[in-house]
GROMACS .gro file of C-alpha atoms in nm:
model
  321
    1UNK     CA    1   0.000   0.000   0.000
    2UNK     CA    2   0.128   0.346  -0.093
    3UNK     CA    3   0.238   0.568   0.191
    4UNK     CA    4   0.193   0.897   0.005
    5UNK     CA    5  -0.082   1.102  -0.162
    6UNK     CA    6  -0.101   1.184  -0.531
    7UNK     CA    7  -0.228   1.542  -0.563
    8UNK     CA    8  -0.419   1.726  -0.832
    9UNK     CA    9  -0.474   2.103  -0.849
   10UNK     CA   10  -0.804   2.247  -0.975
   11UNK     CA   11  -0.697   2.549  -1.176
   12UNK     CA   12  -0.366   2.714  -1.259
   13UNK     CA   13  -0.390   3.024  -1.040
   14UNK     CA   14  -0.082   3.231  -0.961
   15UNK     CA   15  -0.095   3.131  -0.595
   16UNK     CA   16  -0.119   2.763  -0.684
   17UNK     CA   17   0.172   2.795  -0.927
   18UNK     CA   18   0.399   3.004  -0.703
   19UNK     CA   19   0.320   2.868  -0.358
   20UNK     CA   20   0.101   2.562  -0.308
   21UNK     CA   21   0.207   2.346  -0.602
   22UNK     CA   22   0.578   2.385  -0.508
   23UNK     CA   23   0.485   2.306  -0.146
   24UNK     CA   24   0.306   1.987  -0.255
   25UNK     CA   25   0.605   1.896  -0.472
   26UNK     CA   26   0.847   1.953  -0.183
   27UNK     CA   27   0.642   1.783   0.087
   28UNK     CA   28   0.715   1.438   0.221
   29UNK     CA   29   0.454   1.175   0.139
   30UNK     CA   30   0.313   1.384  -0.147
   31UNK     CA   31   0.337   1.375  -0.526
   32UNK     CA   32   0.218   1.660  -0.747
   33UNK     CA   33   0.056   1.449  -1.017
   34UNK     CA   34  -0.193   1.662  -1.215
   35UNK     CA   35  -0.338   2.005  -1.280
   36UNK     CA   36  -0.667   2.096  -1.446
   37UNK     CA   37  -0.671   2.395  -1.682
   38UNK     CA   38  -0.831   2.470  -2.019
   39UNK     CA   39  -0.515   2.655  -2.124
   40UNK     CA   40  -0.230   2.405  -2.158
   41UNK     CA   41   0.020   2.693  -2.162
   42UNK     CA   42  -0.073   2.771  -1.801
   43UNK     CA   43   0.034   2.420  -1.703
   44UNK     CA   44   0.389   2.468  -1.835
   45UNK     CA   45   0.522   2.646  -1.521
   46UNK     CA   46   0.393   2.355  -1.309
   47UNK     CA   47   0.561   2.105  -1.539
   48UNK     CA   48   0.888   2.293  -1.511
   49UNK     CA   49   0.937   2.157  -1.157
   50UNK     CA   50   0.710   1.850  -1.189
   51UNK     CA   51   0.792   1.715  -1.537
   52UNK     CA   52   0.561   1.412  -1.509
   53UNK     CA   53   0.258   1.626  -1.431
   54UNK     CA   54  -0.059   1.529  -1.620
   55UNK     CA   55  -0.276   1.810  -1.758
   56UNK     CA   56  -0.654   1.772  -1.759
   57UNK     CA   57  -0.871   2.000  -1.971
   58UNK     CA   58  -1.146   2.024  -1.708
   59UNK     CA   59  -1.194   2.001  -1.334
   60UNK     CA   60  -1.433   1.708  -1.380
   61UNK     CA   61  -1.169   1.518  -1.578
   62UNK     CA   62  -0.921   1.559  -1.295
   63UNK     CA   63  -1.175   1.440  -1.039
   64UNK     CA   64  -1.240   1.133  -1.256
   65UNK     CA   65  -0.867   1.049  -1.265
   66UNK     CA   66  -0.821   0.727  -1.060
   67UNK     CA   67  -0.454   0.816  -1.007
   68UNK     CA   68  -0.543   1.118  -0.792
   69UNK     CA   69  -0.593   1.080  -0.416
   70UNK     CA   70  -0.622   1.442  -0.303
   71UNK     CA   71  -0.706   1.778  -0.458
   72UNK     CA   72  -0.607   2.132  -0.376
   73UNK     CA   73  -0.872   2.391  -0.467
   74UNK     CA   74  -0.754   2.752  -0.523
   75UNK     CA   75  -1.066   2.867  -0.712
   76UNK     CA   76  -1.255   3.194  -0.645
   77UNK     CA   77  -1.432   3.197  -0.309
   78UNK     CA   78  -1.783   3.154  -0.450
   79UNK     CA   79  -1.682   2.820  -0.606
   80UNK     CA   80  -1.522   2.663  -0.299
   81UNK     CA   81  -1.819   2.472  -0.162
   82UNK     CA   82  -1.935   2.343  -0.502
   83UNK     CA   83  -1.599   2.196  -0.598
   84UNK     CA   84  -1.514   2.074  -0.248
   85UNK     CA   85  -1.839   1.876  -0.256
   86UNK     CA   86  -1.771   1.741  -0.604
   87UNK     CA   87  -1.419   1.638  -0.509
   88UNK     CA   88  -1.528   1.465  -0.189
   89UNK     CA   89  -1.809   1.287  -0.371
   90UNK     CA   90  -1.544   1.163  -0.615
   91UNK     CA   91  -1.356   1.017  -0.318
   92UNK     CA   92  -1.070   1.267  -0.321
   93UNK     CA   93  -0.930   1.420  -0.004
   94UNK     CA   94  -0.993   1.795  -0.018
   95UNK     CA   95  -0.773   2.089   0.082
   96UNK     CA   96  -0.961   2.405  -0.020
   97UNK     CA   97  -0.844   2.763   0.001
   98UNK     CA   98  -0.994   2.995   0.256
   99UNK     CA   99  -1.269   3.080   0.308
  100UNK     CA  100  -1.389   2.727   0.244
  101UNK     CA  101  -1.750   2.849   0.265
  102UNK     CA  102  -1.930   3.179   0.217
  103UNK     CA  103  -2.135   3.123   0.533
  104UNK     CA  104  -2.125   2.899   0.840
  105UNK     CA  105  -2.413   2.707   0.681
  106UNK     CA  106  -2.186   2.622   0.388
  107UNK     CA  107  -1.930   2.478   0.628
  108UNK     CA  108  -2.206   2.279   0.798
  109UNK     CA  109  -2.280   2.119   0.459
  110UNK     CA  110  -1.918   2.017   0.422
  111UNK     CA  111  -1.901   1.882   0.778
  112UNK     CA  112  -2.209   1.668   0.705
  113UNK     CA  113  -2.056   1.543   0.380
  114UNK     CA  114  -1.725   1.464   0.550
  115UNK     CA  115  -1.901   1.270   0.823
  116UNK     CA  116  -2.124   1.086   0.575
  117UNK     CA  117  -1.846   0.985   0.334
  118UNK     CA  118  -1.545   0.963   0.565
  119UNK     CA  119  -1.350   1.171   0.310
  120UNK     CA  120  -1.101   1.427   0.442
  121UNK     CA  121  -1.213   1.789   0.383
  122UNK     CA  122  -1.032   2.089   0.528
  123UNK     CA  123  -0.964   2.456   0.474
  124UNK     CA  124  -0.614   2.560   0.372
  125UNK     CA  125  -0.552   2.787   0.670
  126UNK     CA  126  -0.176   2.749   0.690
  127UNK     CA  127  -0.093   2.932   1.020
  128UNK     CA  128  -0.239   2.635   1.208
  129UNK     CA  129   0.061   2.437   1.085
  130UNK     CA  130   0.330   2.686   1.186
  131UNK     CA  131   0.500   2.610   1.521
  132UNK     CA  132   0.501   2.976   1.623
  133UNK     CA  133   0.128   2.947   1.696
  134UNK     CA  134   0.172   2.636   1.908
  135UNK     CA  135   0.430   2.828   2.110
  136UNK     CA  136   0.201   3.129   2.148
  137UNK     CA  137  -0.076   2.902   2.279
  138UNK     CA  138   0.165   2.756   2.533
  139UNK     CA  139   0.285   3.096   2.655
  140UNK     CA  140  -0.069   3.227   2.697
  141UNK     CA  141  -0.194   2.908   2.863
  142UNK     CA  142   0.096   2.915   3.110
  143UNK     CA  143   0.026   3.278   3.204
  144UNK     CA  144   0.343   3.399   3.035
  145UNK     CA  145   0.206   3.752   2.995
  146UNK     CA  146  -0.030   3.744   3.292
  147UNK     CA  147  -0.402   3.802   3.251
  148UNK     CA  148  -0.491   3.873   2.889
  149UNK     CA  149  -0.598   4.236   2.843
  150UNK     CA  150  -0.600   4.316   2.470
  151UNK     CA  151  -0.557   4.134   2.139
  152UNK     CA  152  -0.500   4.339   1.825
  153UNK     CA  153  -0.440   4.241   1.464
  154UNK     CA  154  -0.388   4.387   1.121
  155UNK     CA  155  -0.356   4.244   0.770
  156UNK     CA  156  -0.345   4.476   0.470
  157UNK     CA  157  -0.217   4.481   0.113
  158UNK     CA  158  -0.247   4.730  -0.175
  159UNK     CA  159  -0.484   4.619  -0.453
  160UNK     CA  160  -0.604   4.895  -0.688
  161UNK     CA  161  -0.979   4.947  -0.688
  162UNK     CA  162  -1.001   4.905  -1.065
  163UNK     CA  163  -0.783   4.596  -1.090
  164UNK     CA  164  -0.928   4.294  -1.270
  165UNK     CA  165  -0.899   4.066  -0.969
  166UNK     CA  166  -1.142   3.819  -0.809
  167UNK     CA  167  -1.096   4.003  -0.478
  168UNK     CA  168  -1.269   4.305  -0.633
  169UNK     CA  169  -1.559   4.095  -0.768
  170UNK     CA  170  -1.868   4.063  -0.546
  171UNK     CA  171  -2.011   3.780  -0.759
  172UNK     CA  172  -1.702   3.568  -0.690
  173UNK     CA  173  -1.701   3.631  -0.315
  174UNK     CA  174  -1.443   3.905  -0.311
  175UNK     CA  175  -1.362   4.155  -0.038
  176UNK     CA  176  -1.105   4.201   0.236
  177UNK     CA  177  -1.296   4.025   0.512
  178UNK     CA  178  -1.348   3.703   0.316
  179UNK     CA  179  -0.997   3.708   0.176
  180UNK     CA  180  -0.792   3.789   0.486
  181UNK     CA  181  -1.027   3.838   0.780
  182UNK     CA  182  -0.987   3.468   0.854
  183UNK     CA  183  -0.629   3.537   0.962
  184UNK     CA  184  -0.660   3.772   1.261
  185UNK     CA  185  -0.987   3.607   1.366
  186UNK     CA  186  -0.848   3.255   1.339
  187UNK     CA  187  -0.523   3.355   1.508
  188UNK     CA  188  -0.701   3.506   1.807
  189UNK     CA  189  -0.921   3.198   1.840
  190UNK     CA  190  -0.650   2.932   1.817
  191UNK     CA  191  -0.411   3.127   2.039
  192UNK     CA  192  -0.657   3.189   2.322
  193UNK     CA  193  -0.915   2.913   2.284
  194UNK     CA  194  -1.182   3.184   2.323
  195UNK     CA  195  -1.469   3.282   2.094
  196UNK     CA  196  -1.501   3.654   2.006
  197UNK     CA  197  -1.826   3.838   2.068
  198UNK     CA  198  -1.882   4.124   1.825
  199UNK     CA  199  -1.935   4.472   1.965
  200UNK     CA  200  -1.877   4.699   1.663
  201UNK     CA  201  -1.789   4.682   1.293
  202UNK     CA  202  -1.747   4.929   1.008
  203UNK     CA  203  -1.636   4.896   0.648
  204UNK     CA  204  -1.577   5.077   0.321
  205UNK     CA  205  -1.788   4.908   0.054
  206UNK     CA  206  -1.690   4.940  -0.311
  207UNK     CA  207  -1.912   4.781  -0.578
  208UNK     CA  208  -2.047   4.525  -0.335
  209UNK     CA  209  -1.721   4.423  -0.166
  210UNK     CA  210  -1.562   4.547   0.154
  211UNK     CA  211  -1.230   4.699   0.057
  212UNK     CA  212  -1.150   4.775   0.423
  213UNK     CA  213  -1.313   4.651   0.744
  214UNK     CA  214  -1.259   4.742   1.109
  215UNK     CA  215  -1.385   4.522   1.394
  216UNK     CA  216  -1.404   4.538   1.772
  217UNK     CA  217  -1.505   4.245   1.994
  218UNK     CA  218  -1.483   4.093   2.340
  219UNK     CA  219  -1.260   3.791   2.385
  220UNK     CA  220  -1.345   3.658   2.726
  221UNK     CA  221  -1.246   3.938   2.966
  222UNK     CA  222  -1.013   4.088   2.706
  223UNK     CA  223  -1.081   4.318   2.412
  224UNK     CA  224  -1.008   4.214   2.053
  225UNK     CA  225  -0.975   4.453   1.762
  226UNK     CA  226  -0.846   4.417   1.410
  227UNK     CA  227  -0.867   4.568   1.064
  228UNK     CA  228  -0.814   4.427   0.719
  229UNK     CA  229  -0.780   4.615   0.392
  230UNK     CA  230  -0.711   4.568   0.023
  231UNK     CA  231  -0.635   4.941  -0.016
  232UNK     CA  232  -0.354   4.996   0.236
  233UNK     CA  233   0.017   4.926   0.226
  234UNK     CA  234   0.143   4.577   0.303
  235UNK     CA  235   0.132   4.509   0.676
  236UNK     CA  236   0.055   4.220   0.910
  237UNK     CA  237   0.096   4.185   1.285
  238UNK     CA  238  -0.071   4.029   1.589
  239UNK     CA  239  -0.029   4.158   1.944
  240UNK     CA  240  -0.132   3.986   2.268
  241UNK     CA  241  -0.105   4.224   2.565
  242UNK     CA  242  -0.144   4.104   2.923
  243UNK     CA  243  -0.111   4.234   3.277
  244UNK     CA  244   0.254   4.125   3.299
  245UNK     CA  245   0.383   4.150   2.944
  246UNK     CA  246   0.309   4.114   2.575
  247UNK     CA  247   0.365   3.901   2.267
  248UNK     CA  248   0.425   4.075   1.936
  249UNK     CA  249   0.403   3.832   1.645
  250UNK     CA  250   0.602   3.932   1.337
  251UNK     CA  251   0.491   3.784   1.004
  252UNK     CA  252   0.202   3.605   1.175
  253UNK     CA  253   0.028   3.493   0.857
  254UNK     CA  254   0.254   3.492   0.549
  255UNK     CA  255   0.563   3.374   0.732
  256UNK     CA  256   0.856   3.377   0.492
  257UNK     CA  257   0.713   3.583   0.207
  258UNK     CA  258   0.622   3.878   0.433
  259UNK     CA  259   0.920   3.837   0.664
  260UNK     CA  260   1.076   3.605   0.914
  261UNK     CA  261   0.833   3.452   1.160
  262UNK     CA  262   0.921   3.563   1.512
  263UNK     CA  263   0.768   3.620   1.853
  264UNK     CA  264   0.886   3.911   2.066
  265UNK     CA  265   0.804   3.815   2.424
  266UNK     CA  266   0.825   4.109   2.662
  267UNK     CA  267   0.778   4.074   3.038
  268UNK     CA  268   0.790   4.349   3.296
  269UNK     CA  269   1.138   4.376   3.444
  270UNK     CA  270   1.294   4.118   3.208
  271UNK     CA  271   1.484   4.140   2.882
  272UNK     CA  272   1.288   4.069   2.567
  273UNK     CA  273   1.295   3.711   2.440
  274UNK     CA  274   1.308   3.683   2.062
  275UNK     CA  275   1.181   3.346   1.940
  276UNK     CA  276   1.271   3.304   1.572
  277UNK     CA  277   1.155   3.059   1.306
  278UNK     CA  278   1.381   3.129   1.009
  279UNK     CA  279   1.337   2.799   0.823
  280UNK     CA  280   0.983   2.674   0.889
  281UNK     CA  281   0.773   2.615   0.576
  282UNK     CA  282   0.408   2.631   0.679
  283UNK     CA  283   0.263   2.541   0.338
  284UNK     CA  284   0.480   2.229   0.320
  285UNK     CA  285   0.384   2.149   0.680
  286UNK     CA  286   0.018   2.181   0.581
  287UNK     CA  287   0.049   1.930   0.296
  288UNK     CA  288   0.232   1.686   0.522
  289UNK     CA  289  -0.039   1.729   0.787
  290UNK     CA  290  -0.302   1.625   0.532
  291UNK     CA  291  -0.105   1.309   0.457
  292UNK     CA  292  -0.069   1.231   0.827
  293UNK     CA  293  -0.444   1.266   0.873
  294UNK     CA  294  -0.553   1.077   0.560
  295UNK     CA  295  -0.296   0.798   0.574
  296UNK     CA  296  -0.238   0.762   0.949
  297UNK     CA  297  -0.564   0.888   1.098
  298UNK     CA  298  -0.381   1.165   1.283
  299UNK     CA  299  -0.557   1.468   1.425
  300UNK     CA  300  -0.563   1.769   1.192
  301UNK     CA  301  -0.477   2.110   1.337
  302UNK     CA  302  -0.751   2.296   1.148
  303UNK     CA  303  -1.058   2.072   1.113
  304UNK     CA  304  -1.377   2.209   0.961
  305UNK     CA  305  -1.517   2.280   1.306
  306UNK     CA  306  -1.240   2.539   1.358
  307UNK     CA  307  -1.311   2.691   1.017
  308UNK     CA  308  -1.682   2.705   1.099
  309UNK     CA  309  -1.618   2.904   1.416
  310UNK     CA  310  -1.423   3.167   1.225
  311UNK     CA  311  -1.684   3.181   0.949
  312UNK     CA  312  -1.966   3.219   1.202
  313UNK     CA  313  -1.792   3.530   1.339
  314UNK     CA  314  -1.743   3.665   0.987
  315UNK     CA  315  -2.116   3.612   0.926
  316UNK     CA  316  -2.192   3.825   1.233
  317UNK     CA  317  -1.962   4.102   1.108
  318UNK     CA  318  -2.135   4.112   0.770
  319UNK     CA  319  -2.474   4.121   0.942
  320UNK     CA  320  -2.359   4.424   1.143
  321UNK     CA  321  -2.231   4.627   0.846
   0.00000   0.00000   0.00000
């Protein structure tokens, strides 16, 4: 019996080509075996590092390929549930880009399908597979900064309003909150084990999508605030501030491409501890975690129930805007 997964990619997006396909190719217990695209020329960059890659002319053809065990889905947000369901019904393990659903109800459908079929389905929320977040959970749980007082986050990048990009397209599920809101929300939840309660939200809406969104919430006895934007300069950071110190998380989401992942742990009266992660590859870790779950039955760090909790909070934010 094979001890690895043969992967197919639905679509030849830039992110799949530059990030996830190379991660699949580099991961242990994984083989990048196929890509589905109507334009064969778009498959050439994938074949440059995976020469044996098969090219399917349609997504359905790839799902019908008996040589594929798992699929990665980087399609526009509005297509995530449809193709996750089709892939699972075809018996393929599913790793779908965030947000895996447009609403918590969508995620409920996928949970029901996963439980009915026994097929692995998960959202590709890569911070769950980076060891910096396991360390942050430990520090907070051990009282390393005292009683939690404030959690703050930011994730922004500059995308022109007129750019032909799915993130600017309401029909395809665009907008800042759906694209990157999952990061500060998910980070706060996995770090603290607490569920945020919304107190205030505001947004700039452009042609049906939120280009920038600001949120305030309660997180247990602490306060949680964050903002996300597609119209501001590149920035990402998470801060956990307690009664006896703080954790500042550098490159909390796009570790590597944004900068080196690091935790600056400050405690009153002590020198700062700098915890660095210069070589961790969270996308590769994610692919290997799928294999460990599918092949070994291991626990997965970001099951659909975790994704549902984040989506439920996003639903509440949209309802408040």
